[in-house]
Coordinates of C-alpha atoms and ligand atoms in Angstrom, one line a residue:
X1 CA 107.7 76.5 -5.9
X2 CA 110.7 77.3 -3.5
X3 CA 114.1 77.0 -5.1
X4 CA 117.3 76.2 -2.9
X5 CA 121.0 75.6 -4.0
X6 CA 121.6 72.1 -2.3
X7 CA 125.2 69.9 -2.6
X8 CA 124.8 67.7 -5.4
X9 CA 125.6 63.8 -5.2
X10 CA 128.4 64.6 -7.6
X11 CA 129.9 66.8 -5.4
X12 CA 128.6 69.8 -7.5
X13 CA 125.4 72.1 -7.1
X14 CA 121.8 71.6 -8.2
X15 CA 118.6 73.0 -7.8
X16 CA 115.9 71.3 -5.9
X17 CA 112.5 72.2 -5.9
X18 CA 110.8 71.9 -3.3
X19 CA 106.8 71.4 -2.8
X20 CA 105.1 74.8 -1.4
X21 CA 103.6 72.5 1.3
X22 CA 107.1 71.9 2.6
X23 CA 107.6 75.7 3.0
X24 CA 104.2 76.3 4.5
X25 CA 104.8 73.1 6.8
X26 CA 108.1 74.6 8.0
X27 CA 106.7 78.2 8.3
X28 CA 103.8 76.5 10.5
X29 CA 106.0 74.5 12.7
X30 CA 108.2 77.9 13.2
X31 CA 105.6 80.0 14.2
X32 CA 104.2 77.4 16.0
X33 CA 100.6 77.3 14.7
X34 CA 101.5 73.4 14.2
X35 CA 102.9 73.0 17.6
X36 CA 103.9 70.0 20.2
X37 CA 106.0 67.2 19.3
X38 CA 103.9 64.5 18.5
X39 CA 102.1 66.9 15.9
X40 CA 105.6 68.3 14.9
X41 CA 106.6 65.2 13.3
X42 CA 103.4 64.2 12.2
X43 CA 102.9 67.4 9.8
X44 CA 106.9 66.4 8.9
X45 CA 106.5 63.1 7.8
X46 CA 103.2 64.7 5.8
X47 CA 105.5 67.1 3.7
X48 CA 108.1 64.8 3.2
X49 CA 104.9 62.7 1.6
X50 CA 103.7 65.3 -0.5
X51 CA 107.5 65.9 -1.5
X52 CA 108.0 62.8 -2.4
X53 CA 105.0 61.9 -4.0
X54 CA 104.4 65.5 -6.0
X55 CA 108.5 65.4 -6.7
X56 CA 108.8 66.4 -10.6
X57 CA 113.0 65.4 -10.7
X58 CA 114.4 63.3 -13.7
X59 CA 117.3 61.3 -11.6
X60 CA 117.2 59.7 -8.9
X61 CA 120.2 61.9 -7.2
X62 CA 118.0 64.5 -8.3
X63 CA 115.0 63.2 -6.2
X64 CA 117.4 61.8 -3.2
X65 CA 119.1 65.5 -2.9
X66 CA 115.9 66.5 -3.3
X67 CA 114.1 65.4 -0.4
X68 CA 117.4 65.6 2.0
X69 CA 116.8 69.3 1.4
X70 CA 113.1 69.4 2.3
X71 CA 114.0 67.7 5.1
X72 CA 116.4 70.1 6.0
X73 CA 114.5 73.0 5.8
X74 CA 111.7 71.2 8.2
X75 CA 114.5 70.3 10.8
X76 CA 115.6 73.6 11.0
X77 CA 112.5 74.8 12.6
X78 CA 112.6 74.2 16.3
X79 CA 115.5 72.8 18.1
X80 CA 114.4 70.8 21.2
X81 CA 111.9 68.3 20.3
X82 CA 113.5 65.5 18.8
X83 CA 110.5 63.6 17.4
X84 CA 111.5 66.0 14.4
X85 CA 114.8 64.0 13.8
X86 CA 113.5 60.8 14.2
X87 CA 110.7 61.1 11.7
X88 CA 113.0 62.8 9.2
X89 CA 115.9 59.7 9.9
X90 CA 112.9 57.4 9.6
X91 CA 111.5 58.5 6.4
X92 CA 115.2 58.9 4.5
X93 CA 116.6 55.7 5.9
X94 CA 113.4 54.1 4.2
X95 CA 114.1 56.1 0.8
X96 CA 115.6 53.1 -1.1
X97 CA 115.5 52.3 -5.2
X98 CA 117.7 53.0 -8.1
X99 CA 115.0 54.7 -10.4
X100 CA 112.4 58.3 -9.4
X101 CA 109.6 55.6 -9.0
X102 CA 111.0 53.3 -6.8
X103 CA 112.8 55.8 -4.5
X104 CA 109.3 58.0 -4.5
X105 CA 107.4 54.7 -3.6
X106 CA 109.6 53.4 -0.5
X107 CA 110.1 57.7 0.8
X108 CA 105.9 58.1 0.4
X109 CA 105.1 54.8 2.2
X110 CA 107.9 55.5 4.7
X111 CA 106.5 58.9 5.8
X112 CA 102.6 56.9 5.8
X113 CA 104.0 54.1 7.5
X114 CA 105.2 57.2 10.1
X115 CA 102.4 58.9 10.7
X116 CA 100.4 55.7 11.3
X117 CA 102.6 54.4 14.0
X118 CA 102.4 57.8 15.6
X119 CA 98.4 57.3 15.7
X120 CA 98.7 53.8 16.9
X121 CA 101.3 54.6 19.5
X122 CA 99.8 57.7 21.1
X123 CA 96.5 55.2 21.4
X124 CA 98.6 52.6 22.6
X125 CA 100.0 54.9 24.9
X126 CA 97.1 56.4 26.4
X127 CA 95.4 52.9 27.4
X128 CA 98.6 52.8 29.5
X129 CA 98.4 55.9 31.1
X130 CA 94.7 55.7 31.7
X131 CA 95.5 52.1 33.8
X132 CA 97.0 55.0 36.5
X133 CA 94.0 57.1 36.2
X134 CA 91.1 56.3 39.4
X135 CA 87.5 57.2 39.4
X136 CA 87.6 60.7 41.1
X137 CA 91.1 61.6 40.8
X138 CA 92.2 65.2 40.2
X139 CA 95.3 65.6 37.3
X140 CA 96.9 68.7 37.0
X141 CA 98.3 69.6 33.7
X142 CA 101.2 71.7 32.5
X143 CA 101.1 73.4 28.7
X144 CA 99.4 71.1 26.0
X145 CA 100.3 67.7 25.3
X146 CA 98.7 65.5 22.9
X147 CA 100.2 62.2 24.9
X148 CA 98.5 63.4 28.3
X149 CA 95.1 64.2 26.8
X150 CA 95.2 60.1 25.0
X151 CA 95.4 59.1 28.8
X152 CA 92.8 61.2 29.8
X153 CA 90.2 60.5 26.8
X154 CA 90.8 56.6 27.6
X155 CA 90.3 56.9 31.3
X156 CA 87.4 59.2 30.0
X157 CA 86.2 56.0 27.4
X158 CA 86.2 53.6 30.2
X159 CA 83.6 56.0 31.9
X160 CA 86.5 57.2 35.1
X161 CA 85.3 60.7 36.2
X162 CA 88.2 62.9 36.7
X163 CA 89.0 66.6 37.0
X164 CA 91.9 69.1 36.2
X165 CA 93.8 71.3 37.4
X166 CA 95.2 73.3 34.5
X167 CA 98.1 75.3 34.2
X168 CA 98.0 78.5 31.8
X169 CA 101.9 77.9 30.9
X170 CA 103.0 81.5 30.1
X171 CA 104.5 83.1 28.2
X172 CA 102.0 81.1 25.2
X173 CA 99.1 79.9 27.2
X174 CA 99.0 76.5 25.9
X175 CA 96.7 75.8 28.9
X176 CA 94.4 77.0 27.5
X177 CA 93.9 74.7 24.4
X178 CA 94.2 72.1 27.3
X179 CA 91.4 73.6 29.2
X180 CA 89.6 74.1 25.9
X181 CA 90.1 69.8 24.8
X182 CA 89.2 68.7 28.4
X183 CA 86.2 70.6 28.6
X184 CA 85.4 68.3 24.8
X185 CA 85.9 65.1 27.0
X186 CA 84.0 66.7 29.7
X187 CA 86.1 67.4 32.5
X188 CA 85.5 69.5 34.9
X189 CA 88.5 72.4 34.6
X190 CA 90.0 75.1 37.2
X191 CA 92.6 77.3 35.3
X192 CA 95.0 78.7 36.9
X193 CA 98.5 80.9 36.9
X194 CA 101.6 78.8 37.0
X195 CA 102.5 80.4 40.3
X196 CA 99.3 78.8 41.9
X197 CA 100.2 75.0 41.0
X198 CA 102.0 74.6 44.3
X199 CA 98.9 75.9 46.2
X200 CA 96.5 73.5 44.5
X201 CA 99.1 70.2 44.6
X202 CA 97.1 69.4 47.9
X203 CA 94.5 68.2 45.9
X204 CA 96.0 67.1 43.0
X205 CA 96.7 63.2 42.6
X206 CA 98.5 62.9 39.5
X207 CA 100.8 65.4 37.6
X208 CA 100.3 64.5 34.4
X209 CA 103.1 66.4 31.7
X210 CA 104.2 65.5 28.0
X211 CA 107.9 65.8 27.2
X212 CA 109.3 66.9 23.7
X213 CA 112.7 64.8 24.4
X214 CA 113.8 62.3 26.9
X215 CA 117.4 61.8 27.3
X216 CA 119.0 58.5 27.9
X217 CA 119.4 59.1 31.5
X218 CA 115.7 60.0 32.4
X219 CA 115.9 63.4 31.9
X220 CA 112.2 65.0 30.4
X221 CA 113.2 68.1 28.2
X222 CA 109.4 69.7 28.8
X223 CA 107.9 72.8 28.6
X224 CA 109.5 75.7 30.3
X225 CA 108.1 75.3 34.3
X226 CA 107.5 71.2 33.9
X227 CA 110.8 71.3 36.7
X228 CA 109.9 73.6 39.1
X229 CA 106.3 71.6 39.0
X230 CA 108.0 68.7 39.4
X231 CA 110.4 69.6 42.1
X232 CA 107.5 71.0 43.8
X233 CA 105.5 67.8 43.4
X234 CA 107.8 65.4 44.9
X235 CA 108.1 67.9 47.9
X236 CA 104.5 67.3 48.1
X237 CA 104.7 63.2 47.9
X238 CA 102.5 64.1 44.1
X239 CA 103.3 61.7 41.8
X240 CA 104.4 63.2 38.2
X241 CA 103.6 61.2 35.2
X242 CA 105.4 61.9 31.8
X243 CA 103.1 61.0 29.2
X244 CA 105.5 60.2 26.0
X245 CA 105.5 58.1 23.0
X246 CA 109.0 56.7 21.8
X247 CA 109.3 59.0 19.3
X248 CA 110.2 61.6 22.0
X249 CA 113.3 59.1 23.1
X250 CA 116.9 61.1 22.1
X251 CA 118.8 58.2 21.0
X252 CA 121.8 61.1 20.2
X253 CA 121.9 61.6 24.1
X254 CA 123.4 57.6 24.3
X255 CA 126.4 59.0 23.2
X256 CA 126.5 62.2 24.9
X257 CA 124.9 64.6 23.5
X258 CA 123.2 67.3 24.7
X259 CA 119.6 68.3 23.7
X260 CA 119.2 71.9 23.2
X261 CA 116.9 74.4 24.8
X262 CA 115.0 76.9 22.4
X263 CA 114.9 80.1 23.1
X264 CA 112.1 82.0 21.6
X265 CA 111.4 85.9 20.8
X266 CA 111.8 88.2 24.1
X267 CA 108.2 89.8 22.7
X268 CA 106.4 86.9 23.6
X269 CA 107.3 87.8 27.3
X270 CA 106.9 91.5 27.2
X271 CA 105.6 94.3 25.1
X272 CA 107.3 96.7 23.4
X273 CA 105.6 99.6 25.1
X274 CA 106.0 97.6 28.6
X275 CA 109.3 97.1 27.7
X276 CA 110.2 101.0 27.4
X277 CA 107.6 101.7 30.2
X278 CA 110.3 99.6 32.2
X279 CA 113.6 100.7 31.5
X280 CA 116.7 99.2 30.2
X281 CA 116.1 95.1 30.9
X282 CA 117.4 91.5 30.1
X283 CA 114.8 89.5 29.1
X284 CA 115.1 85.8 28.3
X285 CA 112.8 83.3 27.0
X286 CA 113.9 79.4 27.0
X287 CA 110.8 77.6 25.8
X288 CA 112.1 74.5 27.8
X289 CA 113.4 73.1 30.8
X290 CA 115.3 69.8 31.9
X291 CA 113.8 68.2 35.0
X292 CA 115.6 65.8 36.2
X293 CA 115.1 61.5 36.7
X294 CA 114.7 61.6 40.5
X295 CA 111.0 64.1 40.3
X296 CA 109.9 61.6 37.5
X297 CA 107.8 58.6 39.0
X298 CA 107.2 56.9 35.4
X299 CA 107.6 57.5 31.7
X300 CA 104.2 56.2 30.1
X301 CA 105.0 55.0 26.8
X302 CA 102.8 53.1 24.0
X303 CA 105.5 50.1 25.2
X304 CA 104.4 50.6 28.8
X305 CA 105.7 52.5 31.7
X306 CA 109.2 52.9 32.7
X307 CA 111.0 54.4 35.5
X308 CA 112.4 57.0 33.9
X309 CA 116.3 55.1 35.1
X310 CA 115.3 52.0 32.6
X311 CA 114.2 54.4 29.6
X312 CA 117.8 53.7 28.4
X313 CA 117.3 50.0 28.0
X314 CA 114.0 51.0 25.6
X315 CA 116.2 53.4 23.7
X316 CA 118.7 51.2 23.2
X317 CA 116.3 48.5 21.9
X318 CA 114.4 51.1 19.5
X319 CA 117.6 53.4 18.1
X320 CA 120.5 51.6 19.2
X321 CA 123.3 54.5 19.4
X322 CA 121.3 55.8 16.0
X323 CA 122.8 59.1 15.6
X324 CA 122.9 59.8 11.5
X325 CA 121.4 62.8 10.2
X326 CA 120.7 61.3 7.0
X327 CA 119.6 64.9 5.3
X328 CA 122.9 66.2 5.3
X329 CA 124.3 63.4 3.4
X330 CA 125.7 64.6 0.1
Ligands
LIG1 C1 104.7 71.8 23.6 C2 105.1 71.0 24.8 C3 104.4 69.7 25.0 C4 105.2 68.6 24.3 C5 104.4 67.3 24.2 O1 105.6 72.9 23.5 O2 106.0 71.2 25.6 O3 104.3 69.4 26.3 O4 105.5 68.9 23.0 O5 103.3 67.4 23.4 P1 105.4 73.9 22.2 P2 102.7 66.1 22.6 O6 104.0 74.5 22.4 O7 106.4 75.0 22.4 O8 105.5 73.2 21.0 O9 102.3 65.2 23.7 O10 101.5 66.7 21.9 O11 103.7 65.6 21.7

């Protein structure tokens, strides 16, 4: 059991006890062996499940404080992809009763009711993206989205034959998981290095990318090099396809705010013995980039495609200007 000091209801401190899974989850999303935003929230919205269901609290303060402090410690994981705040505002704004057993009843059928939609929506989604997907076609792919690989398995389902062009994505290699689940679906694959993609656009005829957030005006918060792919396929008359469920919308950006960029550990770029083979260096690692509306030719989500300009009308409908972050609440 993991023991934090969290603000009581009453203004004073208790101690909530928190599930080991909700450590393991968080130490998993960190570390990013659960990785990606659609899984991100997914393996949330499964701790705050177990939380609630395994919860051992007498009062229901107890078990409210209690769960606004696993869902703390899961948001404070990884900073960019905001279907982490939306599951976790979705699950607490469900967690309603007066008594242990009602409150644990609403919070564990909130975070099921979660996870679900995800399932049905990345489906949903994918049957979308796969109406923009022709037999023969060539996709190239940038790190490892779960979204992009739902178009490809239903183009795959309705029997299309297509191929890939897959980007490693350093500094991770994400690509390669990509190569590794297209090869499953039986697509043919050609790796190679993110500096190639602008060589092999020629024969690409859809870019196909995920996003972690998209901001109210269009904007795709991806994977570090989704822009300069992007730029690079507009130059190129390549159309670029954001595969994202509406989970991934930032309603927080409606009123203007920012999302912000992670910035990982500088050893995932360089060696230490490089490093000191080199000399005294700067080295920076953002883990993502902002590419602008005007390189985004449509937003496929499980509601349909957008142009990434009319997003805003979606994330109005979905979030209105839905900005709380309930786990704080004392
Ligand atoms: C993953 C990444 C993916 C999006 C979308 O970054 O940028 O493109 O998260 O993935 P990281 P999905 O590896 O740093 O988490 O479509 O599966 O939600």
């Amino acid at each position: 059991m993991v023991f934090l000091h969290t603000g009581g209801e009453g203004g004073g401190m208790t101690t909530a006890t928190l599930h080991p899974d909700v450590e393991t989850t968080a130490e998993a999303i960190a570390s990013m062996e659960v990785r990606g935003a659609a899984t991100i929230a997914g393996a949330a919205a499964d701790a705050l499940q177990t939380q609630a269901e395994h919860s051992e609290v007498s009062t229901a303060a107890e078990f409210r404080n209690q769960l606004r402090a696993a869902a703390r410690r899961l948001h404070e994981t990884r900073p960019t992809a905001v279907s982490l705040p939306n599951c976790l505002r979705y699950v607490l704004d469900r967690m309603e009763g007066d008594s242990v057993e009602e409150l644990r009843a609403t919070t564990a059928a909130a975070a099921a009711e979660f996870s679900a939609r995800l399932e049905t929506a990345q489906d949903d989604l994918g049957a979308v993206g796969a109406n923009r997907l022709r037999d023969g076609d060539t996709v190239m792919t940038h790190c490892h989205s779960t979204d992009v690989l739902s178009c490809i398995e239903a183009a795959r389902d309705r029997g299309i034959e297509l191929s890939a062009i897959v980007k490693e994505t350093r500094p991770r290699k994400q690509g390669h998981i990509t190569a590794k689940a297209l090869r499953e679906l039986d697509v043919p694959v050609t790796l190679v290095v993110d500096g190639a993609a602008g060589r092999y656009l020629k024969e690409v005829d859809h870019v196909l990318v995920g996003a972690d957030s998209i901001a109210a005006d269009g904007a795709v918060i991806n994977k570090i090099g989704t822009r300069s792919l992007a730029v690079t396929a507009r130059e190129r008359d390549t159309p670029i396809v954001v595969a994202a469920q509406t989970v991934k919308l930032d309603p927080a950006t409606l009123s203007g705010h920012t999302v912000e960029i992670e910035y990982r550990d500088e050893s995932e770029v360089i060696s230490e013995r490089e490093r000191d083979d080199i000399g005294e260096i700067t080295v920076r690692n953002p883990a993502f980039d902002v590419t602008p509306p005007r390189y985004v030719d449509a937003i496929v989500t499980e509601r349909g495609q957008f142009p990434p300009e009319s997003i805003v009308t979606l994330m109005r409908e979905l979030f209105g200007e839905q900005t709380a972050t309930p786990w704080e609440n004392e």
